[in-house]
Short mmCIF file of C-alpha atoms in Angstrom, two decimals:
data_model
loop_
_atom_site.label_atom_id
_atom_site.label_comp_id
_atom_site.label_asym_id
_atom_site.label_seq_id
_atom_site.Cartn_x
_atom_site.Cartn_y
_atom_site.Cartn_z
CA MET A 182 65.85 -138.12 -26.54
CA PRO A 183 62.13 -138.04 -25.83
CA ASN A 184 59.74 -139.84 -28.15
CA PRO A 185 58.05 -137.86 -30.92
CA THR A 186 54.57 -136.59 -29.99
CA ALA A 187 51.40 -136.99 -32.01
CA ALA A 188 47.77 -135.97 -32.21
CA MET A 189 44.90 -137.44 -34.19
CA LEU A 190 41.99 -135.62 -35.81
CA VAL A 191 38.89 -137.67 -36.67
CA ILE A 192 36.71 -135.80 -39.15
CA GLY A 193 33.00 -136.37 -39.64
CA ASP A 194 29.56 -136.59 -38.06
CA GLU A 195 29.31 -140.36 -37.97
CA ILE A 196 30.80 -140.99 -34.52
CA LEU A 197 29.63 -137.68 -33.00
CA SER A 198 26.04 -138.55 -33.89
CA GLY A 199 26.29 -141.77 -31.87
CA ARG A 200 25.66 -143.96 -34.89
CA THR A 201 29.06 -145.65 -35.03
CA ARG A 202 31.62 -146.53 -32.42
CA ASP A 203 35.22 -145.42 -32.95
CA ALA A 204 37.65 -147.92 -34.44
CA ASN A 205 40.41 -145.81 -36.00
CA MET A 206 41.48 -144.00 -32.82
CA HIS A 207 41.82 -147.29 -31.01
CA HIS A 208 43.82 -148.82 -33.87
CA LEU A 209 46.16 -145.84 -34.25
CA ALA A 210 46.74 -145.58 -30.50
CA GLY A 211 47.98 -149.16 -30.41
CA GLU A 212 50.18 -148.77 -33.49
CA LEU A 213 51.74 -145.54 -32.20
CA ALA A 214 52.47 -147.11 -28.82
CA ASN A 215 54.34 -149.91 -30.62
CA SER A 216 56.21 -147.37 -32.75
CA GLY A 217 57.38 -145.18 -29.87
CA ILE A 218 55.31 -142.16 -30.90
CA ASP A 219 53.38 -140.66 -27.97
CA LEU A 220 49.72 -140.01 -28.79
CA CYS A 221 48.92 -136.98 -26.61
CA GLU A 222 45.60 -135.72 -27.92
CA VAL A 223 42.72 -136.77 -30.18
CA ARG A 224 39.97 -134.54 -31.49
CA PHE A 225 36.73 -135.51 -33.20
CA VAL A 226 35.17 -132.64 -35.18
CA SER A 227 32.05 -132.53 -37.32
CA ASP A 228 31.95 -131.77 -41.06
CA VAL A 229 32.35 -128.01 -40.69
CA HIS A 230 35.12 -126.43 -42.77
CA GLN A 231 36.35 -123.85 -40.27
CA ARG A 232 36.35 -126.32 -37.36
CA ILE A 233 38.58 -128.67 -39.33
CA VAL A 234 40.91 -125.84 -40.37
CA ASP A 235 41.23 -124.56 -36.80
CA ALA A 236 41.86 -128.03 -35.37
CA VAL A 237 44.52 -128.86 -37.97
CA ASN A 238 46.36 -125.61 -37.33
CA ALA A 239 46.20 -125.96 -33.54
CA LEU A 240 47.39 -129.58 -33.57
CA ARG A 241 50.17 -129.25 -36.15
CA ALA A 242 51.67 -126.39 -34.15
CA SER A 243 51.62 -128.40 -30.91
CA TYR A 244 52.76 -131.92 -31.88
CA ASP A 245 55.41 -133.56 -34.05
CA HIS A 246 52.84 -135.49 -36.10
CA VAL A 247 49.12 -135.13 -36.81
CA PHE A 248 47.15 -138.06 -38.24
CA THR A 249 43.70 -137.44 -39.70
CA SER A 250 40.96 -139.91 -40.51
CA GLY A 251 37.91 -139.37 -42.69
CA GLY A 252 36.48 -137.05 -45.31
CA ILE A 253 38.62 -137.82 -48.36
CA GLY A 254 36.03 -139.72 -50.44
CA PRO A 255 34.05 -138.58 -53.50
CA THR A 256 30.81 -137.34 -51.87
CA HIS A 257 29.65 -133.82 -51.01
CA ASP A 258 30.43 -134.31 -47.32
CA ASP A 259 34.09 -135.12 -48.03
CA ILE A 260 35.68 -131.76 -47.32
CA THR A 261 38.95 -132.73 -45.67
CA ALA A 262 41.31 -132.01 -48.62
CA ASP A 263 39.85 -128.51 -49.00
CA ALA A 264 40.22 -127.86 -45.28
CA ILE A 265 43.82 -129.11 -45.17
CA ALA A 266 44.76 -126.90 -48.14
CA ALA A 267 43.10 -123.93 -46.43
CA ALA A 268 44.89 -124.68 -43.15
CA PHE A 269 48.25 -124.61 -44.95
CA GLY A 270 47.26 -121.71 -47.19
CA VAL A 271 48.09 -123.62 -50.37
CA GLY A 272 46.20 -124.52 -53.55
CA LEU A 273 44.27 -127.72 -54.17
CA ALA A 274 44.06 -129.29 -57.64
CA VAL A 275 43.83 -132.64 -59.41
CA ARG A 276 47.39 -133.87 -59.66
CA ASP A 277 48.73 -136.05 -62.48
CA ASP A 278 50.25 -138.79 -60.31
CA ALA A 279 47.07 -139.15 -58.25
CA ARG A 280 44.92 -139.12 -61.38
CA ALA A 281 47.11 -141.82 -62.95
CA ILE A 282 46.58 -144.06 -59.90
CA LEU A 283 42.79 -143.66 -60.16
CA THR A 284 42.76 -144.12 -63.95
CA ALA A 285 44.65 -147.41 -63.66
CA HIS A 286 42.41 -148.59 -60.81
CA TYR A 287 39.13 -147.87 -62.56
CA GLN A 288 40.36 -149.33 -65.87
CA ARG A 289 41.21 -152.50 -63.97
CA THR A 290 37.82 -152.66 -62.28
CA GLY A 291 35.83 -151.58 -65.38
CA LEU A 292 34.28 -148.55 -63.66
CA GLU A 293 34.11 -145.00 -64.93
CA LEU A 294 36.48 -142.34 -63.53
CA ASN A 295 33.67 -139.80 -63.27
CA ALA A 296 33.77 -136.28 -61.85
CA ALA A 297 32.98 -137.43 -58.31
CA ARG A 298 35.78 -140.01 -58.30
CA LEU A 299 38.21 -137.52 -59.84
CA ARG A 300 37.75 -135.34 -56.73
CA MET A 301 39.82 -137.97 -54.93
CA ALA A 302 42.84 -136.99 -57.06
CA ARG A 303 42.80 -133.46 -55.65
CA VAL A 304 45.88 -132.97 -53.51
CA PRO A 305 47.13 -129.83 -51.74
CA ASP A 306 50.21 -128.30 -53.36
CA GLY A 307 53.41 -129.75 -51.93
CA ALA A 308 51.83 -132.92 -50.47
CA VAL A 309 53.29 -136.41 -50.77
CA LEU A 310 50.88 -139.27 -51.55
CA ILE A 311 50.10 -142.08 -49.08
CA GLU A 312 49.40 -145.38 -50.81
CA ASN A 313 45.94 -146.97 -50.57
CA PRO A 314 46.30 -150.67 -51.33
CA VAL A 315 42.58 -151.29 -50.77
CA SER A 316 40.74 -148.88 -53.06
CA ALA A 317 43.52 -146.88 -54.79
CA ALA A 318 42.40 -143.32 -53.89
CA PRO A 319 45.47 -142.03 -52.07
CA GLY A 320 45.92 -140.20 -48.80
CA PHE A 321 48.63 -137.58 -48.49
CA SER A 322 51.14 -136.04 -46.11
CA ILE A 323 51.74 -132.30 -46.05
CA GLY A 324 54.18 -130.88 -43.54
CA ASN A 325 53.65 -132.93 -40.40
CA VAL A 326 50.00 -133.76 -41.20
CA HIS A 327 49.11 -137.20 -42.55
CA VAL A 328 45.66 -137.36 -44.16
CA MET A 329 44.00 -140.78 -44.38
CA ALA A 330 40.66 -142.41 -45.15
CA GLY A 331 37.93 -143.10 -42.59
CA VAL A 332 36.94 -146.63 -43.67
CA PRO A 333 38.77 -148.73 -41.07
CA SER A 334 40.26 -151.28 -43.47
CA ILE A 335 41.67 -148.49 -45.65
CA PHE A 336 42.82 -146.41 -42.68
CA GLU A 337 44.67 -149.39 -41.24
CA ALA A 338 46.36 -150.17 -44.56
CA MET A 339 47.50 -146.56 -44.93
CA VAL A 340 48.84 -146.47 -41.37
CA ALA A 341 50.74 -149.70 -42.02
CA GLY A 342 52.46 -148.11 -45.02
CA LEU A 343 53.07 -144.74 -43.40
CA LEU A 344 54.42 -145.54 -39.94
CA PRO A 345 57.68 -147.22 -41.04
CA THR A 346 58.58 -144.00 -42.92
CA LEU A 347 58.38 -141.85 -39.75
CA SER A 348 61.26 -141.53 -37.34
CA ALA A 349 60.17 -143.37 -34.24
CA GLY A 350 61.12 -143.45 -30.59
CA LYS A 351 61.23 -146.21 -28.04
CA PRO A 352 58.12 -148.41 -27.95
CA LEU A 353 55.77 -147.81 -25.05
CA MET A 354 55.71 -150.85 -22.79
CA SER A 355 53.34 -151.57 -19.96
CA GLN A 356 52.53 -154.02 -17.22
CA THR A 357 49.18 -154.27 -15.47
CA LEU A 358 48.29 -155.42 -11.97
CA ARG A 359 44.64 -156.11 -11.22
CA ILE A 360 43.89 -155.26 -7.60
CA ALA A 361 40.55 -156.22 -6.07
CA ARG A 362 40.44 -153.27 -3.69
CA GLY A 363 38.79 -149.90 -3.98
CA GLU A 364 41.04 -147.18 -5.35
CA GLY A 365 40.76 -145.37 -2.02
CA GLU A 366 42.92 -148.05 -0.41
CA ILE A 367 45.37 -148.24 -3.27
CA ALA A 368 45.87 -144.51 -3.66
CA GLY A 369 48.26 -143.79 -0.79
CA PRO A 370 50.95 -146.45 -1.40
CA LEU A 371 50.58 -146.13 -5.18
CA GLY A 372 51.21 -142.39 -5.11
CA THR A 373 54.33 -142.90 -3.02
CA LEU A 374 55.66 -145.57 -5.39
CA ALA A 375 54.87 -143.48 -8.48
CA ALA A 376 56.88 -140.57 -7.06
CA GLU A 377 59.95 -142.85 -6.90
CA TYR A 378 59.80 -143.58 -10.64
CA PRO A 379 59.38 -140.21 -12.37
CA GLN A 380 60.37 -141.73 -15.74
CA LEU A 381 57.33 -144.04 -15.65
CA SER A 382 53.62 -143.32 -15.74
CA PHE A 383 51.38 -145.04 -13.18
CA GLY A 384 47.74 -145.15 -14.15
CA SER A 385 44.95 -146.42 -11.93
CA TYR A 386 41.80 -147.49 -13.81
CA PRO A 387 38.98 -148.39 -11.46
CA TYR A 388 36.29 -150.87 -12.33
CA VAL A 389 33.05 -152.14 -10.85
CA GLN A 390 32.41 -155.84 -11.27
CA ASP A 391 29.47 -157.67 -9.70
CA GLY A 392 29.09 -154.73 -7.34
CA ALA A 393 32.70 -154.90 -6.08
CA PHE A 394 35.25 -152.17 -6.72
CA GLY A 395 38.78 -152.76 -7.94
CA ALA A 396 41.42 -151.16 -10.12
CA ASN A 397 43.83 -152.07 -12.87
CA VAL A 398 47.10 -150.35 -12.13
CA VAL A 399 49.13 -149.88 -15.32
CA ILE A 400 52.82 -148.99 -15.26
CA ARG A 401 53.90 -147.51 -18.61
CA GLY A 402 57.16 -146.29 -20.06
CA SER A 403 59.95 -147.06 -22.48
CA ASP A 404 62.40 -148.32 -19.81
CA GLY A 405 61.63 -152.02 -19.46
CA VAL A 406 64.07 -152.59 -16.58
CA ALA A 407 62.48 -149.82 -14.55
CA ILE A 408 58.99 -151.15 -15.30
CA ASP A 409 60.03 -154.60 -14.07
CA ALA A 410 61.51 -153.17 -10.88
CA ALA A 411 58.45 -151.01 -10.20
CA MET A 412 56.16 -153.98 -10.84
CA VAL A 413 58.01 -156.08 -8.25
CA ARG A 414 57.53 -153.27 -5.73
CA LEU A 415 53.86 -152.90 -6.64
CA CYS A 416 53.23 -156.63 -6.25
CA ALA A 417 54.86 -156.53 -2.82
CA LEU A 418 52.47 -153.75 -1.77
CA PHE A 419 49.42 -155.72 -2.91
CA PRO A 420 50.37 -159.38 -2.59
CA GLU A 421 46.83 -160.65 -3.21
CA ALA A 422 46.65 -159.02 -6.66
CA THR A 423 47.06 -160.72 -10.03
CA ALA A 424 49.40 -159.61 -12.81
CA MET B 72 15.53 -122.16 -32.30
CA PRO B 73 18.63 -124.21 -33.02
CA ASN B 74 19.51 -127.04 -30.67
CA PRO B 75 22.06 -126.41 -27.89
CA THR B 76 25.63 -127.37 -28.83
CA ALA B 77 27.98 -129.51 -26.80
CA ALA B 78 31.54 -130.79 -26.59
CA MET B 79 33.04 -133.64 -24.60
CA LEU B 80 36.46 -133.82 -22.99
CA VAL B 81 37.81 -137.28 -22.10
CA ILE B 82 40.69 -137.01 -19.64
CA GLY B 83 43.39 -139.61 -19.13
CA ASP B 84 46.08 -141.78 -20.71
CA GLU B 85 44.10 -145.02 -20.80
CA ILE B 86 42.51 -144.68 -24.23
CA LEU B 87 45.36 -142.66 -25.77
CA SER B 88 47.80 -145.43 -24.86
CA GLY B 89 45.75 -147.92 -26.86
CA ARG B 90 44.98 -150.06 -23.82
CA THR B 91 41.24 -149.48 -23.69
CA ARG B 92 38.63 -148.75 -26.30
CA ASP B 93 36.34 -145.76 -25.78
CA ALA B 94 32.92 -146.39 -24.28
CA ASN B 95 31.87 -143.05 -22.75
CA MET B 96 32.04 -140.97 -25.95
CA HIS B 97 29.86 -143.48 -27.72
CA HIS B 98 27.36 -143.55 -24.86
CA LEU B 99 27.15 -139.76 -24.50
CA ALA B 100 26.84 -139.25 -28.28
CA GLY B 101 23.75 -141.45 -28.33
CA GLU B 102 22.19 -139.84 -25.26
CA LEU B 103 22.77 -136.30 -26.56
CA ALA B 104 21.26 -137.19 -29.94
CA ASN B 105 18.14 -138.39 -28.12
CA SER B 106 18.07 -135.23 -26.01
CA GLY B 107 18.36 -132.77 -28.89
CA ILE B 108 21.81 -131.50 -27.89
CA ASP B 109 24.24 -131.40 -30.83
CA LEU B 110 27.60 -132.98 -30.00
CA CYS B 111 30.00 -130.99 -32.19
CA GLU B 112 33.45 -131.87 -30.88
CA VAL B 113 35.18 -134.38 -28.61
CA ARG B 114 38.73 -134.13 -27.30
CA PHE B 115 40.83 -136.79 -25.59
CA VAL B 116 43.75 -135.35 -23.63
CA SER B 117 46.37 -137.04 -21.49
CA ASP B 118 46.91 -136.47 -17.76
CA VAL B 119 48.76 -133.16 -18.14
CA HIS B 120 47.41 -130.27 -16.07
CA GLN B 121 47.88 -127.47 -18.59
CA ARG B 122 46.46 -129.49 -21.49
CA ILE B 123 43.27 -130.10 -19.50
CA VAL B 124 43.01 -126.44 -18.48
CA ASP B 125 43.49 -125.23 -22.07
CA ALA B 126 40.97 -127.71 -23.48
CA VAL B 127 38.32 -126.83 -20.87
CA ASN B 128 38.69 -123.13 -21.55
CA ALA B 129 38.61 -123.53 -25.33
CA LEU B 130 35.55 -125.78 -25.27
CA ARG B 131 33.47 -123.90 -22.69
CA ALA B 132 33.91 -120.72 -24.73
CA SER B 133 32.78 -122.42 -27.95
CA TYR B 134 29.81 -124.60 -26.96
CA ASP B 135 26.69 -124.39 -24.80
CA HIS B 136 27.69 -127.46 -22.74
CA VAL B 137 30.94 -129.30 -22.00
CA PHE B 138 30.84 -132.82 -20.56
CA THR B 139 34.02 -134.30 -19.09
CA SER B 140 34.84 -137.90 -18.26
CA GLY B 141 37.66 -139.21 -16.08
CA GLY B 142 40.18 -138.13 -13.48
CA ILE B 143 37.99 -137.52 -10.43
CA GLY B 144 39.00 -140.55 -8.33
CA PRO B 145 41.26 -140.74 -5.28
CA THR B 146 44.62 -141.61 -6.90
CA HIS B 147 47.62 -139.41 -7.75
CA ASP B 148 46.70 -139.38 -11.47
CA ASP B 149 43.24 -137.93 -10.76
CA ILE B 150 43.88 -134.26 -11.49
CA THR B 151 40.64 -133.17 -13.14
CA ALA B 152 39.14 -131.22 -10.22
CA ASP B 153 42.35 -129.21 -9.84
CA ALA B 154 42.42 -128.47 -13.56
CA ILE B 155 38.75 -127.41 -13.67
CA ALA B 156 39.27 -125.05 -10.72
CA ALA B 157 42.34 -123.60 -12.44
CA ALA B 158 40.44 -123.19 -15.73
CA PHE B 159 37.75 -121.17 -13.92
CA GLY B 160 40.24 -119.36 -11.69
CA VAL B 161 38.45 -120.43 -8.50
CA GLY B 162 39.49 -122.24 -5.34
CA LEU B 163 39.22 -125.97 -4.68
CA ALA B 164 38.47 -127.36 -1.23
CA VAL B 165 36.74 -130.21 0.58
CA ARG B 166 33.13 -129.17 0.83
CA ASP B 167 30.78 -130.15 3.64
CA ASP B 168 27.95 -131.52 1.49
CA ALA B 169 30.34 -133.66 -0.55
CA ARG B 170 32.09 -134.86 2.60
CA ALA B 171 28.74 -135.79 4.14
CA ILE B 172 27.89 -137.94 1.12
CA LEU B 173 31.20 -139.79 1.39
CA THR B 174 30.95 -140.17 5.17
CA ALA B 175 27.51 -141.76 4.90
CA HIS B 176 28.65 -144.04 2.07
CA TYR B 177 31.75 -145.34 3.84
CA GLN B 178 29.90 -145.80 7.12
CA ARG B 179 27.38 -147.90 5.25
CA THR B 180 30.06 -150.00 3.57
CA GLY B 181 32.31 -150.28 6.63
CA LEU B 182 35.31 -148.68 4.92
CA GLU B 183 37.50 -145.88 6.20
CA LEU B 184 37.12 -142.37 4.77
CA ASN B 185 40.88 -141.92 4.50
CA ALA B 186 42.84 -138.98 3.06
CA ALA B 187 42.81 -140.40 -0.49
CA ARG B 188 39.04 -140.88 -0.46
CA LEU B 189 38.50 -137.45 1.05
CA ARG B 190 40.14 -135.94 -2.07
CA MET B 191 36.93 -136.91 -3.85
CA ALA B 192 35.02 -134.36 -1.74
CA ARG B 193 37.10 -131.50 -3.16
CA VAL B 194 34.86 -129.32 -5.32
CA PRO B 195 35.65 -126.05 -7.13
CA ASP B 196 34.03 -123.00 -5.50
CA GLY B 197 30.58 -122.38 -6.94
CA ALA B 198 30.04 -125.84 -8.36
CA VAL B 199 26.82 -127.87 -8.05
CA LEU B 200 27.13 -131.58 -7.24
CA ILE B 201 26.15 -134.34 -9.69
CA GLU B 202 24.81 -137.43 -7.96
CA ASN B 203 26.72 -140.72 -8.19
CA PRO B 204 24.28 -143.53 -7.41
CA VAL B 205 26.96 -146.20 -7.94
CA SER B 206 29.87 -145.27 -5.67
CA ALA B 207 28.74 -142.03 -3.96
CA ALA B 208 31.72 -139.78 -4.87
CA PRO B 209 29.95 -136.95 -6.71
CA GLY B 210 30.66 -135.22 -9.98
CA PHE B 211 29.93 -131.52 -10.32
CA SER B 212 28.77 -128.82 -12.71
CA ILE B 213 30.45 -125.42 -12.79
CA GLY B 214 29.27 -122.87 -15.32
CA ASN B 215 28.51 -124.86 -18.45
CA VAL B 216 31.02 -127.64 -17.63
CA HIS B 217 29.76 -130.97 -16.26
CA VAL B 218 32.49 -133.08 -14.64
CA MET B 219 31.87 -136.82 -14.39
CA ALA B 220 33.65 -140.08 -13.62
CA GLY B 221 35.48 -142.24 -16.17
CA VAL B 222 34.25 -145.66 -15.07
CA PRO B 223 31.54 -146.34 -17.67
CA SER B 224 28.85 -147.56 -15.26
CA ILE B 225 29.31 -144.46 -13.09
CA PHE B 226 29.58 -142.10 -16.07
CA GLU B 227 26.34 -143.48 -17.50
CA ALA B 228 24.51 -143.12 -14.19
CA MET B 229 25.69 -139.51 -13.83
CA VAL B 230 24.62 -138.69 -17.40
CA ALA B 231 21.20 -140.21 -16.73
CA GLY B 232 20.74 -137.92 -13.73
CA LEU B 233 22.18 -134.82 -15.38
CA LEU B 234 20.60 -134.71 -18.83
CA PRO B 235 16.97 -134.19 -17.73
CA THR B 236 18.11 -131.04 -15.87
CA LEU B 237 19.51 -129.42 -19.03
CA SER B 238 17.33 -127.50 -21.47
CA ALA B 239 17.16 -129.65 -24.55
CA GLY B 240 16.32 -129.18 -28.20
CA LYS B 241 14.64 -131.40 -30.71
CA PRO B 242 15.90 -134.98 -30.79
CA LEU B 243 18.18 -135.84 -33.70
CA MET B 244 16.46 -138.38 -35.91
CA SER B 245 17.97 -140.35 -38.74
CA GLN B 246 17.20 -142.83 -41.47
CA THR B 247 19.78 -144.97 -43.21
CA LEU B 248 19.84 -146.46 -46.71
CA ARG B 249 22.42 -149.13 -47.44
CA ILE B 250 23.49 -148.91 -51.09
CA ALA B 251 25.67 -151.62 -52.61
CA ARG B 252 27.47 -149.29 -55.00
CA GLY B 253 30.76 -147.48 -54.75
CA GLU B 254 30.51 -143.94 -53.38
CA GLY B 255 31.77 -142.66 -56.72
CA GLU B 256 28.46 -143.61 -58.34
CA ILE B 257 26.35 -142.32 -55.46
CA ALA B 258 28.11 -139.00 -55.09
CA GLY B 259 26.55 -137.02 -57.96
CA PRO B 260 22.83 -137.64 -57.34
CA LEU B 261 23.33 -137.59 -53.56
CA GLY B 262 24.98 -134.17 -53.64
CA THR B 263 22.12 -132.78 -55.76
CA LEU B 264 19.51 -134.18 -53.36
CA ALA B 265 21.37 -132.92 -50.28
CA ALA B 266 21.39 -129.40 -51.71
CA GLU B 267 17.57 -129.48 -51.87
CA TYR B 268 17.30 -130.15 -48.11
CA PRO B 269 19.58 -127.62 -46.41
CA GLN B 270 17.90 -128.28 -43.03
CA LEU B 271 19.04 -131.93 -43.10
CA SER B 272 22.50 -133.48 -43.02
CA PHE B 273 23.31 -136.18 -45.57
CA GLY B 274 26.24 -138.38 -44.58
CA SER B 275 27.77 -141.04 -46.82
CA TYR B 276 29.72 -143.73 -44.94
CA PRO B 277 31.50 -146.12 -47.26
CA TYR B 278 32.25 -149.69 -46.38
CA VAL B 279 34.17 -152.60 -47.85
CA GLN B 280 32.55 -156.00 -47.42
CA ASP B 281 33.88 -159.20 -48.98
CA GLY B 282 35.89 -157.04 -51.37
CA ALA B 283 32.86 -155.08 -52.60
CA PHE B 284 32.33 -151.37 -51.97
CA GLY B 285 29.13 -149.81 -50.76
CA ALA B 286 27.90 -146.97 -48.59
CA ASN B 287 25.42 -146.29 -45.84
CA VAL B 288 23.74 -142.99 -46.57
CA VAL B 289 22.37 -141.42 -43.39
CA ILE B 290 19.87 -138.56 -43.45
CA ARG B 291 19.84 -136.71 -40.13
CA GLY B 292 17.91 -133.85 -38.68
CA SER B 293 15.18 -132.84 -36.26
CA ASP B 294 12.45 -132.46 -38.92
CA GLY B 295 10.94 -135.92 -39.24
CA VAL B 296 8.61 -134.99 -42.10
CA ALA B 297 11.51 -133.66 -44.17
CA ILE B 298 13.57 -136.77 -43.41
CA ASP B 299 10.73 -138.98 -44.60
CA ALA B 300 10.36 -136.98 -47.81
CA ALA B 301 14.08 -137.01 -48.52
CA MET B 302 14.25 -140.73 -47.85
CA VAL B 303 11.51 -141.39 -50.43
CA ARG B 304 13.51 -139.39 -52.97
CA LEU B 305 16.73 -141.20 -52.07
CA CYS B 306 15.09 -144.62 -52.43
CA ALA B 307 13.82 -143.62 -55.86
CA LEU B 308 17.36 -142.73 -56.91
CA PHE B 309 18.73 -146.10 -55.77
CA PRO B 310 15.81 -148.54 -56.07
CA GLU B 311 17.98 -151.61 -55.42
CA ALA B 312 19.09 -150.36 -51.98
CA THR B 313 17.77 -151.51 -48.61
CA ALA B 314 16.53 -149.22 -45.86
#
């Protein structure tokens, strides 16, 4: 059986404006590879309601799982819950279980559960909460869409709680050979070898270092025996390279 | 006149597999902000022909410019040029001007212009070449789509040559106030202030540091006078914060 497929949707202007470098995509990609869920596509969209709605609907129709990051806080630019509800055509309201989580959290910390904070208890009808062990305000799953916070420490904690509940496939394994030759010399024999192992993916990632060209060739797949065999063949083709 | 809009398409399995952290999106986002071109959406897709074709066609119909990164090298997994030609419904062939660039480069470096390297002279019909000052093999622009290499040093050099040729808008400027309060306390007054400046974007980016919550509030726009005025108002609302 093939691995489940996934997409990610990163919501907000922060990364698109160039201010901040992505962290959540990189984290999720690594976690999904370990879980045997194939991350096939990631989209970053700005804080525009219809763009979020359209992206959610396109991705949830195309992949087994969609993971979102960002836009579920208390401020005016946090519009993700509204957009998810609109994408699914369901209502959005403060829900008792989510409110109870926030009430307990703010009582513990001595802060007021004001109107802005109460927005974080709004959940689309039919969603299941995702626990937030860092700052209480929950994420939620609706259908195959899992909605999580953008702050990296909170996103990572939510992913850690969520992933074990999803049916997983075979972990993605890889081996890398660093070859100090231009890709143009690697390409011919590599293409021939790749064609012999259709169940594996052979990626060639060129680099420039101190003015010299080389490539990291990465063999990926969930069949460890085949990866080992292909790696032996690859090393024989480029005996000067380093694994 | 509003600024031109843009999207980016990053092609390849390397980042989606979790192996490598993005660099090109972050670089382009900063350069476009400086150039007054609004980056509205970024997609990462894996090395699957139809996914690339569909993404190119969706993005070029929605935005003024589309910038792509990756998949134009000599190896079997470099399928971007084919996908771009398919998206535009035009032919793809080795072109004399591109071949001449490669011939001169490999003569200079003493390497053979073999069949794999010659693939890098294949250009969709009607495209205009983008110069590659690092490793010669050109990118190309066709319609509103600008196709560039994935190696960061080459991507950055191509962007540096390309951007001055595009009609630009007003640079995106921003000011940031770091407020050591939870977003729940910032949200109310911030939302009211944001509503008074519809020409600016107010982003609130929460953080957790040493167990304490805070937020960076970023005011963005191309009207520097309005940003200054809004920043004065924001500082008055949160006098303990640091700009």
